[in-house]
Structure formats: C-alpha cells, structure tokens
Amino acid sequence: MTAPAAGEAARIAEQAARASYGKLVAILALRDRDIAAAEDALSEALLAALTVWPRRGVPDNPDAWLVTAARNRMKNAARAGRVQRAAAPEIERRLGFADPGAALPDDRLRLMFVCAHPAIDPAARTPLILQTVLGLDAGRIARAFLTEPAAMSQRLVRAKLRIRDAGLRFALPEPEEMPARLDAVLDAIYAVFGQGWDGWDHPAAPDALTGEAIFLARLIAALMPGEPEPQGLLALMLYCTARRAARRDGDGGFVPLDRQDARLWDRSMIIEAEGLLGAAARAGRFGRFQCEAAIQSVHVQRPLTGRLNLAALRTLYDLLVRHTDSIGARIGRAVVMADAGEVDAAAAELGALGDKRVARHQPWWVARSHVAALAGRPAEAAAALETAIGLTDDPALRAHLMARLAALRDGTRGGRG
Amino acid sequence: MQFMLMFTEPLSEFSRRTDPAEAADYWGGWNAFIQAMTAAGVIVKGDALQPPHTATTVRVRDGVRRVEDGPFADAKEQLGGYFVIEVPDLDAALDWAAQAPSATSACVEVRPVLPMSAPPA
C-alpha cells in the first residue's frame, strides 16, 4: 500500500469508479439480483474510499476493496430489514461459476443478457443495460433515446424492481434464446459507442467508452460466432474508429468525412472491418448493423475510387430504414437522397420527421440546413444551421458549423459534416 | 423459489370439461401436463376450480357484507385453476407455464410467491 495525498486518492477512486463501475455493479448484482441496492452500496463504498484511502493508503486492488466494502453495506442493509428479499444461497451457488463451461467471460456480459430478458419491458432493456452495466446516467440515456429524463428514470426503476422481485434467471440464456436477446445488448453497446464518439475530445479518457464498446462487441462476436450482427456491429465501430485521427486537423478543428485525409485512416482496422463484414455476410442474414457497416464501407471506398458511390449508399439506406425505422436512419437517407439530386424528396422526408422528437435533435437540423442549401434556399439553411449550432456541445464541431454558417451567409457553399 | 401459475380459460374451455365429445381430450391434456410436473417434482400444491358460474364474491363496505353471485371480474377469460411450483427461477416457471393446455386457449399468469420473512429478532 502507498499513502497518497488526498487529491491523489480521490483521483484513484474516481478512476476506479469510471473504469470499473459497470463491472462492479454486475458483480454485486449477480449475487443478490438487486441492481438498485448494488448501485447504492457501490456509491457508498466509493464515498468511503474517499475518506479511508487518503488515511490508510490506496489498496493494492481497489476494485476488490470496493466490492468488499459494498457487500458489507448490502449485508448491513439486509440485516436492518431495509432490503427485503429471499436470501438465496441457492442462487449464489448457481451463479457461483458452478458451470465454468457456460460462464460468460465477463460478468458484465451476463448482466447485459439478464437486462435483455423477455420478461422486462422491451423499451427498458437497452436503457437498463446502459445504466447498469455501462454506467451512463439517466439524463444522458434519456437524451440518447430522445425521451424525457423523468419518464426514463421511472422506466429504469420499474425494470430494476422487476429484476429483483420477479425471479428472472440470472444466468447466461440458453443458446437458442440468445439471438432473441441479442438486439437489446447490441443496441446498448452501440449507444455507448455513440456517447463516447460524441465526447471524443475528453482529454482524460479519449477512448474509455468507445474502447469499452469495442471490447464488449469482440467478446460477443467470439461468444456467438454463428451470429452475423455482432460481427456487423464490431465492423461498424472499427470503421468509425479507424478514421479517428483524421477527424481533427492540426489545430483540433473538426474535419467532415468528405474532407478527411484518407492517409490518416487506420488501415489495419479497416481491413479487419472488411473481413468481419465478409464473414458476417456468409451467414446469409442481413441486419441493421451489417447494413450500417456496409454504409461505412462505401465511405472508405471513396479515396480508392475517387468518388462516393451514392447509388450504393441510397440502396443501403433504404435497407437500413426497412431494418430500423430510427430517426438517425431516416436522416441519413434524406441526406443521401439530397446529394443524389432528389432534393425535394429529401426535404419531404425530413419534414415528415418534424415533430417533438427532432425539435432538439442536432443532426436533424444539420441535415435540414444541408438540404435547404442544396435546394437553393440559403436563408432557410442558415436559420436551421443556427438552431443546430445551439444544440451542439462539442466546441470543435460548433466551430466547424459556425464556419459553414458564415459561408452560407456569404452566399458560398460550405462543406458537409 | 415458488411461483403461482394461474390458468385462465375462455368459457368454451370450461364447457369442454363436461362435453362427452370433448371431455376426454380436455382432461387428457391437463393430466399429461400435471403428470409431467409431478414427475419433475416441482408441484407444491394446486387445484382445478369449478367453473365461474359457481363463484361467489364478497365485499365488506362500512361494516356491511355484500355478497354477489359470479366472479369478481366480468371477463371473457376466467380463472380455471392454479398450481404453486418450486423451481429455481422465473425462466423455469415460464417453461412450465408454456406447457399448460390453457396457454394456447387463453393465458397463464406467473407470479412469484411472496416469501414470508422471519419476524425481526
């Protein structure tokens, strides 16, 4: 043990919280099935670490210390009668890795599949994974799902109560049940990747979330080699990550995809992604993530062929909208339609989405501005872009959009984001 | 862990119980299901119930007892029987519930039995 300054101990505790939160909740909840109690106990353990570690030194294994401290708190809570449940040594025995052959390589994965149980409200499954296993707060989750934070919190609380009380099996699902639960798990992993992607510039942890997402996708792809969608998701995230260095110029400015220097792309990641996409295709079951990865594949072909294959993109976006009628897919398709010359149809497509859900959705306003500019309506384009800028958190992206706005106002066209 | 399986059935199923042309089929299905659970040793207790027209509902309001003839809810599907089973978890309970004949004609509601905790020391 070392005896660090208070600030240093706090930093280590914070780091443990950030790096291990999901893993620790998973370990604690797997023993007792009570996710909310596990989260409470872990918060208390982290608080305790902040007072104990500066005095007694940081333990050699901070995670183990936190688990022990949290378990003691859970036991005390149970003893005080505040946590009412059937104490179940039977469950512990069953969960106690009695069958190592069937055990998932990571406790988090197991909890993810529990969160995707058919007895849980389908709308709560992915958010529950995000909060419980991946440590995102309810506010961020609500924003990612374009819902009200209060409604999202309520949905999460209800789902946790059900997991605690309804007696769901806390184990790896049978192989034949896995595919049915896979969608929610993959959605959560991709949502975490998206959160990390949007917060790309965080200097303290540049790839905490995206790296985590890729790690988990690799585990699942290895666990379920016969399922093509995990491979598709992994490929999709690798394509995006491969372009990481090219997303910023020397001054930290945002570089849109069509202006990126392809020499900065990570070739080995792209090759791996292409290989995964090919392997996935052999299963003969096309899905949402393979489709999104294929769209990325078209984009990385551009520097090789010298042009962007808009026809291929259009086909893939049509397929994507058929697989997932998400707002993101519809916006992406509208932009491709506009770039392919179908400007009015693109405007109509975006207009059809124009409701409460997109009022504060930055990509919709960027797309609307882009389509209006192509349609020769610079005033409308500028107004939409102004709204988009107001909804943009990332300073580099905001600076890029401001430059486009200035260009629009000068009557010249800016680049595309 | 104990779960109650509550079997609801449409009225048409209740009438099959005594229909000479249908009764053998009806009871055969249930007997097979019950035998499978018995063989697995999961049954804690359970019963079939008389049809809903035999039900009587009682309420006490302001100290006055009100008795009505018929089940508590006027639904197309009515409770026909129940089992309490002892299985490791909900997933196992659902596997049994899905094998009940009434799962195809109406539905089976599955609920964990509330464990009675020991009184505080």
Coordinates of C-alpha atoms in Angstrom, one line a residue:
Chain A
M1 CA 0.0 0.0 0.0
T2 CA 1.0 3.6 -0.6
A3 CA 0.0 6.6 1.3
P4 CA -1.1 9.2 -1.3
A5 CA -2.2 12.8 -0.8
A6 CA -5.9 13.2 -0.5
G7 CA -6.2 14.5 -4.1
E8 CA -4.3 11.5 -5.4
A9 CA -6.5 9.1 -3.5
A10 CA -9.6 10.9 -4.8
R11 CA -8.2 10.6 -8.3
I12 CA -7.7 6.9 -8.0
A13 CA -11.1 6.4 -6.5
E14 CA -12.6 8.4 -9.4
Q15 CA -10.7 6.4 -11.9
A16 CA -11.8 3.1 -10.3
A17 CA -15.4 4.4 -10.5
R18 CA -15.1 5.3 -14.1
A19 CA -13.2 2.3 -15.3
S20 CA -15.0 -0.3 -13.2
Y21 CA -18.4 0.9 -12.3
G22 CA -20.3 -1.4 -14.6
K23 CA -18.1 -4.4 -13.8
L24 CA -18.6 -3.8 -10.0
V25 CA -22.4 -3.3 -10.3
A26 CA -22.5 -6.5 -12.3
I27 CA -20.5 -8.5 -9.7
L28 CA -22.6 -7.1 -6.8
A29 CA -26.0 -7.5 -8.5
L30 CA -25.2 -11.0 -9.7
R31 CA -25.0 -12.2 -6.1
D32 CA -28.3 -10.6 -4.9
R33 CA -30.3 -9.8 -8.1
D34 CA -30.9 -6.3 -6.7
I35 CA -29.4 -3.8 -9.1
A36 CA -30.6 -0.7 -7.2
A37 CA -29.2 -2.0 -4.0
A38 CA -25.9 -2.8 -5.7
E39 CA -25.7 0.7 -7.1
D40 CA -26.5 2.3 -3.7
A41 CA -23.9 0.1 -2.0
L42 CA -21.3 0.9 -4.6
S43 CA -21.9 4.7 -4.3
E44 CA -21.5 4.4 -0.5
A45 CA -18.3 2.3 -1.0
L46 CA -16.9 4.9 -3.3
L47 CA -17.7 7.6 -0.8
A48 CA -16.0 5.6 1.9
A49 CA -12.9 5.2 -0.3
L50 CA -12.6 8.9 -0.5
T51 CA -12.2 9.2 3.3
V52 CA -10.4 5.9 4.0
W53 CA -7.8 5.8 1.2
P54 CA -6.1 9.1 1.9
R55 CA -5.6 8.0 5.6
R56 CA -4.7 4.3 5.2
G57 CA -3.4 4.2 1.7
V58 CA -4.8 3.0 -1.6
P59 CA -5.3 -0.7 -1.5
D60 CA -3.4 -2.8 -4.0
N61 CA -6.6 -3.9 -5.6
P62 CA -9.0 -1.0 -5.4
D63 CA -11.8 -3.0 -7.2
A64 CA -11.7 -5.8 -4.7
W65 CA -11.7 -3.3 -1.8
L66 CA -14.8 -1.6 -3.3
V67 CA -16.6 -4.9 -3.8
T68 CA -15.9 -6.0 -0.2
A69 CA -17.0 -2.6 1.2
A70 CA -20.1 -2.6 -1.0
R71 CA -21.0 -6.1 0.0
N72 CA -20.7 -5.3 3.7
R73 CA -23.1 -2.4 3.2
M74 CA -25.5 -4.6 1.4
K75 CA -25.4 -7.1 4.2
N76 CA -26.0 -4.4 6.8
A77 CA -28.9 -3.1 4.8
A78 CA -30.4 -6.5 4.6
R79 CA -29.9 -7.1 8.3
A80 CA -31.6 -3.8 9.0
G81 CA -34.6 -5.1 7.1
R82 CA -34.4 -2.3 4.5
V83 CA -33.7 -4.8 1.8
Q84 CA -36.4 -7.4 1.7
R85 CA -35.8 -10.4 -0.4
A86 CA -35.4 -14.1 -0.1
A87 CA -31.8 -14.6 0.9
A88 CA -30.8 -17.2 -1.5
P89 CA -27.6 -19.2 -1.0
E90 CA -29.1 -21.4 -3.8
I91 CA -28.8 -18.6 -6.2
E92 CA -25.3 -17.9 -5.2
R93 CA -24.4 -21.5 -5.6
R94 CA -25.9 -21.5 -9.1
L95 CA -24.2 -18.3 -10.0
G96 CA -21.0 -19.2 -8.4
F97 CA -19.5 -20.3 -11.6
A98 CA -20.7 -23.9 -10.9
D99 CA -20.6 -24.5 -14.6
P100 CA -17.4 -22.8 -15.9
G101 CA -18.1 -24.1 -19.4
A102 CA -21.2 -22.0 -19.7
A103 CA -19.9 -18.9 -17.8
L104 CA -19.6 -15.8 -19.9
P105 CA -16.1 -14.5 -20.0
D106 CA -17.2 -11.2 -18.3
D107 CA -19.8 -10.6 -15.6
R108 CA -20.9 -7.5 -17.4
L109 CA -22.0 -9.6 -20.5
R110 CA -24.0 -11.9 -18.3
L111 CA -25.8 -9.0 -16.7
M112 CA -26.4 -7.5 -20.1
F113 CA -28.2 -10.6 -21.2
V114 CA -30.3 -10.5 -18.0
C115 CA -31.3 -7.0 -18.7
A116 CA -32.5 -8.1 -22.1
H117 CA -34.7 -10.8 -20.6
P118 CA -38.1 -11.2 -22.3
A119 CA -39.9 -10.6 -19.0
I120 CA -38.6 -7.0 -19.0
D121 CA -40.4 -4.1 -20.8
P122 CA -38.7 -4.1 -24.2
A123 CA -38.4 -0.3 -24.1
A124 CA -36.4 -0.6 -20.9
R125 CA -33.9 -3.2 -21.9
T126 CA -31.3 -1.2 -23.7
P127 CA -31.5 1.8 -21.3
L128 CA -31.2 -0.6 -18.4
I129 CA -28.0 -2.1 -19.9
L130 CA -26.6 1.4 -20.4
Q131 CA -27.2 2.5 -16.9
T132 CA -26.5 -0.7 -15.0
V133 CA -23.7 -2.2 -16.9
L134 CA -22.1 0.7 -18.7
G135 CA -22.6 3.4 -16.1
L136 CA -24.3 6.1 -18.1
D137 CA -26.6 8.4 -16.1
A138 CA -30.4 8.5 -16.7
G139 CA -30.2 12.0 -18.2
R140 CA -27.7 11.0 -20.8
I141 CA -29.7 7.9 -21.6
A142 CA -32.9 9.9 -22.0
R143 CA -31.2 12.2 -24.4
A144 CA -29.8 9.3 -26.4
F145 CA -33.3 7.8 -26.7
L146 CA -35.0 11.2 -27.3
T147 CA -37.3 10.8 -24.2
E148 CA -38.0 12.8 -21.1
P149 CA -35.5 12.1 -18.3
A150 CA -38.3 11.6 -15.7
A151 CA -40.0 9.0 -17.8
M152 CA -36.7 7.3 -18.5
S153 CA -35.9 7.2 -14.7
Q154 CA -39.2 5.7 -13.9
R155 CA -38.9 3.1 -16.6
L156 CA -35.4 2.1 -15.2
V157 CA -36.7 2.0 -11.6
R158 CA -39.6 -0.3 -12.6
A159 CA -37.3 -2.6 -14.6
K160 CA -34.9 -3.0 -11.6
L161 CA -37.7 -3.8 -9.3
R162 CA -38.9 -6.5 -11.7
I163 CA -35.4 -8.0 -11.8
R164 CA -35.2 -8.0 -8.1
D165 CA -38.7 -9.4 -7.4
A166 CA -39.9 -11.4 -10.4
G167 CA -37.3 -14.1 -10.1
L168 CA -35.6 -13.8 -13.5
R169 CA -32.9 -16.2 -14.2
F170 CA -29.5 -14.6 -13.5
A171 CA -27.5 -16.6 -15.9
L172 CA -26.4 -16.9 -19.4
P173 CA -29.5 -17.7 -21.6
E174 CA -29.7 -21.0 -23.4
P175 CA -28.1 -20.8 -26.8
E176 CA -31.4 -20.9 -28.5
E177 CA -32.6 -17.9 -26.5
M178 CA -29.5 -15.8 -27.2
P179 CA -30.4 -14.4 -30.6
A180 CA -33.7 -13.0 -29.2
R181 CA -31.9 -11.1 -26.5
L182 CA -29.1 -10.0 -28.7
D183 CA -30.7 -6.9 -30.2
A184 CA -31.0 -5.0 -26.9
V185 CA -27.5 -5.9 -26.0
L186 CA -26.0 -4.8 -29.3
D187 CA -28.1 -1.6 -29.3
A188 CA -26.7 -0.8 -25.8
I189 CA -23.1 -1.4 -27.0
Y190 CA -23.6 0.8 -30.0
A191 CA -25.3 3.6 -27.9
V192 CA -22.3 3.6 -25.6
F193 CA -20.0 3.8 -28.6
G194 CA -22.1 6.8 -29.8
Q195 CA -21.8 8.5 -26.4
G196 CA -18.0 8.0 -26.5
W197 CA -17.9 9.2 -30.1
D198 CA -19.7 12.4 -29.2
G199 CA -17.4 13.0 -26.3
W200 CA -14.4 12.1 -28.3
D201 CA -12.3 15.0 -27.2
H202 CA -12.4 14.3 -23.5
P203 CA -8.7 14.5 -22.7
A204 CA -8.7 12.4 -19.6
A205 CA -10.2 9.3 -21.3
P206 CA -10.2 9.6 -25.0
D207 CA -11.5 6.1 -25.7
A208 CA -13.0 5.0 -22.4
L209 CA -16.4 4.4 -23.8
T210 CA -15.6 3.6 -27.4
G211 CA -12.9 1.2 -26.3
E212 CA -15.3 -0.4 -23.9
A213 CA -17.9 -0.8 -26.6
I214 CA -15.4 -2.4 -29.0
F215 CA -14.2 -4.7 -26.2
L216 CA -17.7 -5.9 -25.4
A217 CA -18.6 -6.4 -29.1
R218 CA -15.4 -8.5 -29.5
L219 CA -16.5 -10.7 -26.6
I220 CA -19.9 -11.2 -28.0
A221 CA -18.7 -11.9 -31.5
A222 CA -16.4 -14.5 -30.1
L223 CA -19.1 -16.0 -27.9
M224 CA -21.6 -16.3 -30.8
P225 CA -19.6 -16.9 -33.9
G226 CA -22.7 -18.1 -35.8
E227 CA -24.5 -14.7 -35.3
P228 CA -23.7 -12.1 -38.0
E229 CA -24.9 -9.0 -36.3
P230 CA -22.2 -8.9 -33.6
Q231 CA -19.6 -9.0 -36.3
G232 CA -21.5 -6.3 -38.2
L233 CA -21.5 -4.1 -35.1
L234 CA -17.8 -4.7 -34.5
A235 CA -17.1 -3.9 -38.1
L236 CA -19.1 -0.7 -37.9
M237 CA -17.3 0.6 -34.8
L238 CA -13.9 -0.3 -36.3
Y239 CA -14.7 1.6 -39.5
C240 CA -15.5 4.7 -37.4
T241 CA -12.6 4.3 -35.0
A242 CA -10.2 3.9 -38.0
R243 CA -11.0 7.4 -39.0
R244 CA -10.3 8.9 -35.6
A245 CA -7.0 10.6 -36.3
A246 CA -8.5 12.2 -39.5
R247 CA -11.5 13.7 -37.7
R248 CA -9.4 16.6 -36.4
D249 CA -6.9 18.9 -38.1
G250 CA -3.7 20.1 -36.7
D251 CA -5.4 22.8 -34.7
G252 CA -8.0 20.4 -33.3
G253 CA -10.6 21.6 -35.8
F254 CA -13.4 19.3 -37.0
V255 CA -12.9 17.7 -40.4
P256 CA -16.0 16.4 -42.1
L257 CA -15.9 12.9 -43.6
D258 CA -15.7 14.1 -47.2
R259 CA -12.7 16.3 -46.4
Q260 CA -10.7 13.8 -44.4
D261 CA -7.2 12.8 -45.4
A262 CA -7.5 9.1 -46.0
R263 CA -3.8 8.6 -45.3
L264 CA -4.6 9.2 -41.7
W265 CA -7.2 6.3 -41.6
D266 CA -6.1 3.2 -39.7
R267 CA -5.6 0.7 -42.5
S268 CA -5.4 -2.4 -40.2
M269 CA -8.7 -1.6 -38.6
I270 CA -10.4 -1.1 -41.9
I271 CA -9.0 -4.4 -43.2
E272 CA -10.3 -6.1 -40.0
A273 CA -13.7 -4.4 -40.5
E274 CA -13.9 -5.5 -44.2
G275 CA -13.0 -9.1 -43.1
L276 CA -15.7 -9.1 -40.4
L277 CA -18.3 -7.8 -42.8
G278 CA -17.4 -10.5 -45.3
A279 CA -17.6 -13.2 -42.6
A280 CA -21.0 -11.9 -41.4
A281 CA -22.4 -12.0 -44.9
R282 CA -21.7 -15.7 -45.1
A283 CA -24.4 -16.3 -42.6
G284 CA -26.9 -15.0 -45.2
R285 CA -28.9 -13.0 -42.6
F286 CA -28.6 -9.3 -43.3
G287 CA -29.3 -7.0 -40.4
R288 CA -29.2 -3.4 -39.1
F289 CA -25.5 -3.4 -38.0
Q290 CA -24.2 -5.2 -41.1
C291 CA -26.1 -2.5 -43.1
E292 CA -24.6 0.4 -41.2
A293 CA -21.1 -1.2 -41.5
A294 CA -21.7 -1.6 -45.3
I295 CA -22.5 2.1 -45.4
Q296 CA -19.2 2.9 -43.7
S297 CA -17.5 0.5 -46.2
V298 CA -18.9 2.6 -49.1
H299 CA -17.4 5.7 -47.5
V300 CA -14.0 4.2 -47.1
Q301 CA -14.0 3.2 -50.8
R302 CA -14.2 6.9 -51.8
P303 CA -10.4 7.7 -51.6
L304 CA -9.7 4.5 -53.6
T305 CA -12.2 5.1 -56.4
G306 CA -12.2 8.9 -56.3
R307 CA -15.9 9.2 -55.9
L308 CA -18.6 8.5 -53.4
N309 CA -20.9 5.7 -54.6
L310 CA -24.2 7.4 -53.9
A311 CA -26.3 4.7 -55.6
A312 CA -24.9 2.1 -53.3
L313 CA -25.5 4.4 -50.3
R314 CA -29.1 5.0 -51.4
T315 CA -29.7 1.3 -51.6
L316 CA -28.1 0.6 -48.2
Y317 CA -30.1 3.4 -46.5
D318 CA -33.3 2.1 -48.0
L319 CA -32.4 -1.3 -46.4
L320 CA -31.5 0.3 -43.2
V321 CA -34.8 2.2 -42.9
R322 CA -36.5 -1.1 -43.5
H323 CA -34.5 -2.8 -40.7
T324 CA -34.6 0.0 -38.2
D325 CA -37.1 2.9 -38.7
S326 CA -34.9 5.0 -36.5
I327 CA -34.7 8.8 -36.8
G328 CA -30.9 8.5 -37.5
A329 CA -31.5 6.2 -40.4
R330 CA -34.2 8.4 -41.9
I331 CA -32.0 11.5 -41.6
G332 CA -29.1 9.7 -43.2
R333 CA -31.2 8.6 -46.1
A334 CA -32.6 12.1 -46.6
V335 CA -29.0 13.5 -46.8
V336 CA -28.0 10.8 -49.4
M337 CA -31.2 11.5 -51.4
A338 CA -30.4 15.2 -51.5
D339 CA -26.8 14.5 -52.5
A340 CA -28.1 12.3 -55.3
G341 CA -30.2 15.1 -56.6
E342 CA -33.6 14.2 -55.1
V343 CA -33.7 17.4 -53.1
D344 CA -37.4 17.9 -52.8
A345 CA -37.9 14.2 -51.8
A346 CA -35.2 14.7 -49.2
A347 CA -36.9 17.8 -47.8
A348 CA -40.2 16.0 -47.6
E349 CA -38.5 13.1 -45.8
L350 CA -37.1 15.4 -43.2
G351 CA -40.4 17.3 -42.9
A352 CA -42.2 14.0 -42.2
L353 CA -39.9 13.6 -39.1
G354 CA -40.7 17.1 -38.0
D355 CA -42.2 16.6 -34.6
K356 CA -41.4 16.9 -31.0
R357 CA -38.7 14.2 -31.2
V358 CA -36.5 16.1 -33.6
A359 CA -37.1 19.6 -32.2
R360 CA -33.9 19.3 -30.1
H361 CA -32.1 16.7 -32.3
Q362 CA -28.9 18.4 -33.6
P363 CA -28.4 16.0 -36.6
W364 CA -31.9 16.7 -37.9
W365 CA -31.2 20.5 -38.0
V366 CA -27.8 20.0 -39.7
A367 CA -29.4 17.8 -42.3
R368 CA -32.3 20.2 -42.8
S369 CA -29.8 23.0 -43.4
H370 CA -27.8 20.9 -45.9
V371 CA -30.9 20.0 -47.9
A372 CA -32.2 23.6 -47.9
A373 CA -28.8 24.8 -49.1
L374 CA -28.8 22.3 -52.0
A375 CA -32.4 23.4 -52.8
G376 CA -31.1 27.0 -53.2
R377 CA -32.8 28.3 -50.0
P378 CA -29.8 29.9 -48.2
A379 CA -31.9 31.8 -45.7
E380 CA -33.7 28.7 -44.5
A381 CA -30.4 26.8 -44.5
A382 CA -28.8 29.5 -42.3
A383 CA -31.7 29.5 -39.9
A384 CA -31.6 25.7 -39.5
L385 CA -27.9 25.8 -39.0
E386 CA -28.2 28.4 -36.3
T387 CA -30.5 26.1 -34.4
A388 CA -28.1 23.2 -34.9
I389 CA -25.2 25.3 -33.5
G390 CA -27.3 26.0 -30.4
L391 CA -27.7 22.2 -29.9
T392 CA -24.0 21.4 -30.4
D393 CA -21.9 20.7 -27.3
D394 CA -18.6 19.8 -28.9
P395 CA -16.6 23.0 -29.4
A396 CA -14.7 21.8 -32.4
L397 CA -17.9 20.7 -34.2
R398 CA -19.6 24.0 -33.2
A399 CA -16.6 26.0 -34.7
H400 CA -17.0 24.0 -37.9
L401 CA -20.7 24.6 -38.1
M402 CA -20.1 28.4 -37.4
A403 CA -17.7 28.5 -40.3
R404 CA -20.3 26.8 -42.5
L405 CA -22.9 29.3 -41.4
A406 CA -20.6 32.2 -42.3
A407 CA -20.0 30.7 -45.7
L408 CA -23.8 30.3 -46.2
R409 CA -24.3 33.9 -45.3
D410 CA -21.5 34.9 -47.8
G411 CA -23.5 33.1 -50.4
T412 CA -20.9 30.4 -50.9
R413 CA -21.5 26.7 -50.0
G414 CA -19.7 25.2 -47.1
G415 CA -18.6 21.6 -46.8
R416 CA -20.7 18.8 -45.5
G417 CA -20.4 17.3 -42.0
Chain B
M1 CA -38.3 -20.1 -5.5
Q2 CA -42.1 -20.6 -5.5
F3 CA -44.3 -19.3 -8.3
M4 CA -48.0 -19.5 -8.7
L5 CA -49.2 -20.4 -12.2
M6 CA -52.8 -19.1 -12.7
F7 CA -54.6 -20.7 -15.6
T8 CA -57.3 -18.6 -17.2
E9 CA -59.6 -20.2 -19.7
P10 CA -62.3 -19.0 -22.0
L11 CA -65.9 -20.2 -21.2
S12 CA -65.7 -22.5 -24.2
E13 CA -62.9 -24.5 -22.5
F14 CA -64.9 -24.8 -19.3
S15 CA -67.8 -26.3 -21.2
R16 CA -65.4 -28.9 -22.8
R17 CA -64.9 -30.3 -19.3
T18 CA -68.3 -32.0 -19.4
D19 CA -69.0 -32.2 -23.1
P20 CA -69.0 -36.0 -23.8
A21 CA -67.3 -35.5 -27.2
E22 CA -64.6 -33.2 -25.7
A23 CA -64.0 -34.2 -22.1
A24 CA -61.5 -36.9 -22.8
D25 CA -59.4 -34.6 -24.8
Y26 CA -59.7 -31.8 -22.4
W27 CA -58.7 -33.8 -19.3
G28 CA -56.1 -35.8 -21.2
G29 CA -54.3 -32.5 -22.0
W30 CA -54.3 -31.4 -18.3
N31 CA -53.4 -34.8 -17.0
A32 CA -50.4 -35.0 -19.2
F33 CA -49.3 -31.6 -18.1
I34 CA -49.8 -32.4 -14.4
Q35 CA -48.0 -35.8 -14.7
A36 CA -45.0 -34.0 -16.3
M37 CA -44.8 -31.6 -13.4
T38 CA -45.3 -34.4 -10.9
A39 CA -42.5 -36.4 -12.5
A40 CA -40.2 -33.4 -12.3
G41 CA -41.2 -32.9 -8.6
V42 CA -42.0 -29.2 -8.9
I43 CA -45.6 -29.2 -7.6
V44 CA -46.1 -27.6 -4.1
K45 CA -49.8 -27.5 -4.4
G46 CA -52.5 -26.9 -6.9
D47 CA -56.2 -27.4 -7.9
A48 CA -58.6 -27.1 -10.7
L49 CA -61.6 -24.8 -9.8
Q50 CA -65.3 -25.2 -10.5
P51 CA -66.5 -23.1 -13.4
P52 CA -67.0 -19.4 -12.9
H53 CA -70.8 -19.7 -12.6
T54 CA -70.1 -21.3 -9.2
A55 CA -68.2 -18.3 -8.0
T56 CA -69.4 -16.0 -5.2
T57 CA -67.8 -12.7 -4.5
V58 CA -68.0 -10.9 -1.1
R59 CA -67.2 -7.3 -0.2
V60 CA -67.5 -5.6 3.1
R61 CA -68.3 -1.9 3.0
D62 CA -68.9 0.2 6.1
G63 CA -69.2 -3.0 8.0
V64 CA -71.9 -4.4 5.8
R65 CA -71.3 -7.6 3.9
R66 CA -72.3 -7.6 0.3
V67 CA -72.4 -10.9 -1.5
E68 CA -72.7 -11.2 -5.2
D69 CA -73.1 -14.2 -7.4
G70 CA -70.3 -14.5 -10.0
P71 CA -66.6 -13.9 -10.3
F72 CA -65.0 -10.6 -9.3
A73 CA -64.4 -9.5 -12.9
D74 CA -66.8 -9.9 -15.8
A75 CA -64.1 -11.1 -18.2
K76 CA -64.2 -13.4 -21.2
E77 CA -61.5 -15.5 -19.6
Q78 CA -61.8 -16.8 -16.1
L79 CA -59.6 -18.5 -13.6
G80 CA -59.8 -22.2 -14.0
G81 CA -57.1 -23.4 -11.7
Y82 CA -53.7 -22.8 -10.2
F83 CA -50.5 -24.5 -9.2
V84 CA -47.8 -23.4 -6.9
I85 CA -44.5 -24.8 -8.1
E86 CA -41.0 -24.8 -6.7
V87 CA -38.4 -24.0 -9.4
P88 CA -35.1 -22.1 -9.5
D89 CA -36.3 -19.1 -11.3
L90 CA -38.9 -17.3 -13.5
D91 CA -37.4 -18.8 -16.7
A92 CA -38.1 -22.3 -15.4
A93 CA -41.6 -21.3 -14.3
L94 CA -42.3 -19.9 -17.7
D95 CA -41.2 -23.1 -19.3
W96 CA -43.8 -25.0 -17.3
A97 CA -46.5 -22.3 -17.9
A98 CA -46.0 -22.6 -21.6
Q99 CA -46.8 -26.3 -21.5
A100 CA -50.2 -25.8 -19.9
P101 CA -53.2 -26.5 -22.2
S102 CA -54.7 -23.1 -21.3
A103 CA -51.5 -21.3 -22.6
T104 CA -52.9 -21.9 -26.1
S105 CA -56.6 -21.2 -25.4
A106 CA -56.1 -18.2 -23.1
C107 CA -53.1 -17.4 -20.9
V108 CA -51.1 -18.3 -17.9
E109 CA -50.2 -15.6 -15.4
V110 CA -47.0 -16.4 -13.5
R111 CA -46.1 -14.7 -10.2
P112 CA -43.5 -15.2 -7.5
V113 CA -45.0 -16.2 -4.2
L114 CA -44.1 -13.5 -1.6
P115 CA -41.6 -15.1 0.8
M116 CA -42.6 -14.8 4.4
S117 CA -39.6 -13.3 6.1
A118 CA -38.9 -14.2 9.7
P119 CA -40.1 -11.6 12.2
P120 CA -37.3 -9.2 13.2
A121 CA -35.3 -10.5 16.1

